[in-house]
XYZ file of C-alpha atoms in Angstrom:
168
model
C 56.697 -12.478 -98.196
C 60.140 -12.290 -96.604
C 62.561 -9.768 -98.061
C 65.987 -8.363 -97.335
C 65.454 -5.508 -99.818
C 64.997 -2.005 -98.403
C 63.700 -0.281 -101.549
C 59.948 -0.273 -100.708
C 59.041 -2.069 -103.964
C 57.229 -4.899 -102.176
C 54.946 -2.434 -100.404
C 54.359 -0.622 -103.693
C 53.329 -3.945 -105.260
C 50.205 -3.910 -103.122
C 51.022 -6.762 -100.745
C 49.338 -6.337 -97.390
C 51.889 -4.946 -94.911
C 50.893 -7.541 -92.290
C 52.085 -10.285 -94.685
C 55.442 -8.618 -95.391
C 58.543 -9.296 -93.289
C 61.153 -6.667 -94.197
C 64.167 -8.130 -92.403
C 66.515 -5.279 -93.287
C 63.947 -2.524 -92.900
C 62.583 -0.077 -95.438
C 64.296 3.101 -96.612
C 60.951 4.892 -96.728
C 60.081 4.195 -93.087
C 61.212 5.522 -89.729
C 60.883 3.508 -86.523
C 60.531 4.747 -82.961
C 63.219 3.392 -80.643
C 60.858 3.627 -77.653
C 57.545 2.178 -78.866
C 58.570 0.516 -82.181
C 55.834 2.257 -84.199
C 56.649 2.950 -87.838
C 55.943 6.059 -89.891
C 56.675 7.179 -93.409
C 59.086 10.076 -93.601
C 56.253 12.195 -94.994
C 53.941 11.390 -92.063
C 56.332 12.979 -89.575
C 57.784 15.671 -91.851
C 61.289 14.193 -91.963
C 63.565 16.325 -94.158
C 66.565 14.161 -95.102
C 68.515 17.200 -96.357
C 68.237 18.765 -92.916
C 68.412 15.738 -90.593
C 70.148 13.121 -92.738
C 68.975 9.543 -93.219
C 68.335 9.039 -89.501
C 70.505 5.991 -88.955
C 70.808 4.624 -85.423
C 74.501 5.589 -85.286
C 73.799 9.241 -86.136
C 73.578 11.674 -83.276
C 70.147 13.310 -83.039
C 69.962 16.740 -84.662
C 68.091 19.629 -83.053
C 64.564 19.954 -84.390
C 64.320 16.374 -85.652
C 60.756 15.061 -85.537
C 59.924 12.780 -82.621
C 57.462 9.900 -82.480
C 53.921 11.325 -82.586
C 52.717 8.560 -80.255
C 55.273 8.657 -77.442
C 57.851 11.363 -78.213
C 60.630 8.801 -78.657
C 63.541 9.071 -81.061
C 62.822 8.170 -84.679
C 65.475 6.368 -86.703
C 65.559 4.871 -90.173
C 64.086 1.387 -90.189
C 66.975 0.265 -92.443
C 69.206 -2.239 -90.648
C 72.873 -1.345 -90.999
C 75.872 -3.456 -89.986
C 75.880 -3.835 -86.230
C 72.177 -3.007 -85.880
C 69.838 -5.656 -84.491
C 67.193 -7.097 -86.789
C 63.684 -5.899 -85.955
C 62.240 -8.627 -83.709
C 58.688 -8.258 -85.016
C 59.858 -8.708 -88.610
C 62.068 -11.658 -87.690
C 59.203 -13.366 -85.825
C 56.925 -12.890 -88.841
C 59.593 -14.298 -91.179
C 60.013 -17.335 -88.923
C 56.239 -17.848 -88.896
C 56.156 -17.668 -92.700
C 58.987 -20.212 -92.930
C 57.222 -22.621 -90.546
C 53.825 -22.390 -92.251
C 54.507 -21.966 -95.977
C 53.777 -24.685 -98.532
C 56.424 -23.389 -100.923
C 59.417 -21.164 -100.217
C 60.844 -19.394 -103.249
C 64.374 -18.100 -102.596
C 65.569 -15.575 -105.169
C 69.150 -14.382 -105.515
C 70.430 -15.103 -102.025
C 73.720 -16.732 -101.078
C 72.067 -17.924 -97.842
C 75.169 -17.303 -95.761
C 74.020 -14.403 -93.556
C 72.152 -15.379 -90.404
C 69.478 -15.393 -89.213
C 67.854 -15.097 -92.648
C 69.748 -18.111 -94.001
C 68.277 -20.402 -91.342
C 64.748 -19.626 -92.531
C 65.313 -22.076 -95.392
C 66.143 -24.829 -92.911
C 62.994 -24.026 -90.921
C 60.876 -24.323 -94.059
C 62.511 -27.632 -95.017
C 61.933 -29.055 -91.512
C 58.281 -27.966 -91.790
C 58.061 -29.998 -95.029
C 57.743 -27.020 -97.362
C 58.950 -27.325 -100.909
C 61.873 -24.985 -101.473
C 62.818 -23.542 -104.857
C 66.204 -21.824 -104.920
C 67.209 -19.539 -107.799
C 70.763 -18.237 -107.559
C 73.907 -18.209 -109.687
C 76.335 -19.056 -106.895
C 76.576 -21.946 -104.490
C 74.649 -21.926 -101.213
C 74.728 -24.148 -98.122
C 71.268 -25.491 -99.038
C 71.920 -26.564 -102.648
C 71.550 -30.271 -101.866
C 68.552 -29.911 -99.557
C 66.067 -27.934 -101.654
C 63.277 -29.347 -103.807
C 64.371 -27.512 -106.947
C 67.682 -25.752 -107.581
C 67.915 -23.338 -110.521
C 71.464 -22.199 -111.343
C 70.627 -18.939 -113.085
C 70.174 -15.217 -112.619
C 66.738 -14.259 -111.336
C 66.396 -11.778 -114.208
C 66.541 -14.715 -116.618
C 64.159 -16.942 -114.669
C 61.402 -14.651 -113.420
C 60.047 -13.096 -116.645
C 59.210 -16.457 -118.290
C 57.973 -17.844 -114.952
C 55.600 -14.892 -114.522
C 54.241 -15.475 -118.037
C 53.562 -19.134 -117.206
C 51.756 -18.213 -113.993
C 49.699 -15.530 -115.748
C 48.726 -17.998 -118.478
C 47.732 -20.619 -115.904
C 45.460 -18.185 -114.075
C 43.779 -16.897 -117.243
C 42.204 -20.290 -117.858
């Protein structure tokens, strides 16, 4: 699963973390700048009221928790404008795009790189690509199936169809 959402809902769904590429980070996780390990805010005792959200651009505040493994600076794993994408997550997303049978793209304009190019990688790897979005995208003519609709209209009936198919 490749996501640009930072709300932690994919992890809460039960998907194995090693299968999840969170390209824009996760608001519930902190990342060490030195060793790249990730921790929940609770694991390290991060108090957002005291130390703020921990964005890369924030100056460190006295008493902020450090990485338990190496003592490095912890920052929010959320990627803000100007921040680099996490290389491990990007590599996993590229692997998913190269090896998937079907790529389901939900609600993305596909104009922000490097995430947008993942669709092209999947197409070149002969994956079937289903694109659900209300607005135009650069890949509209190249995908296997293009659905011009809001994902909130498409997903509930699609989930019911999948559930029915797997009950049999």
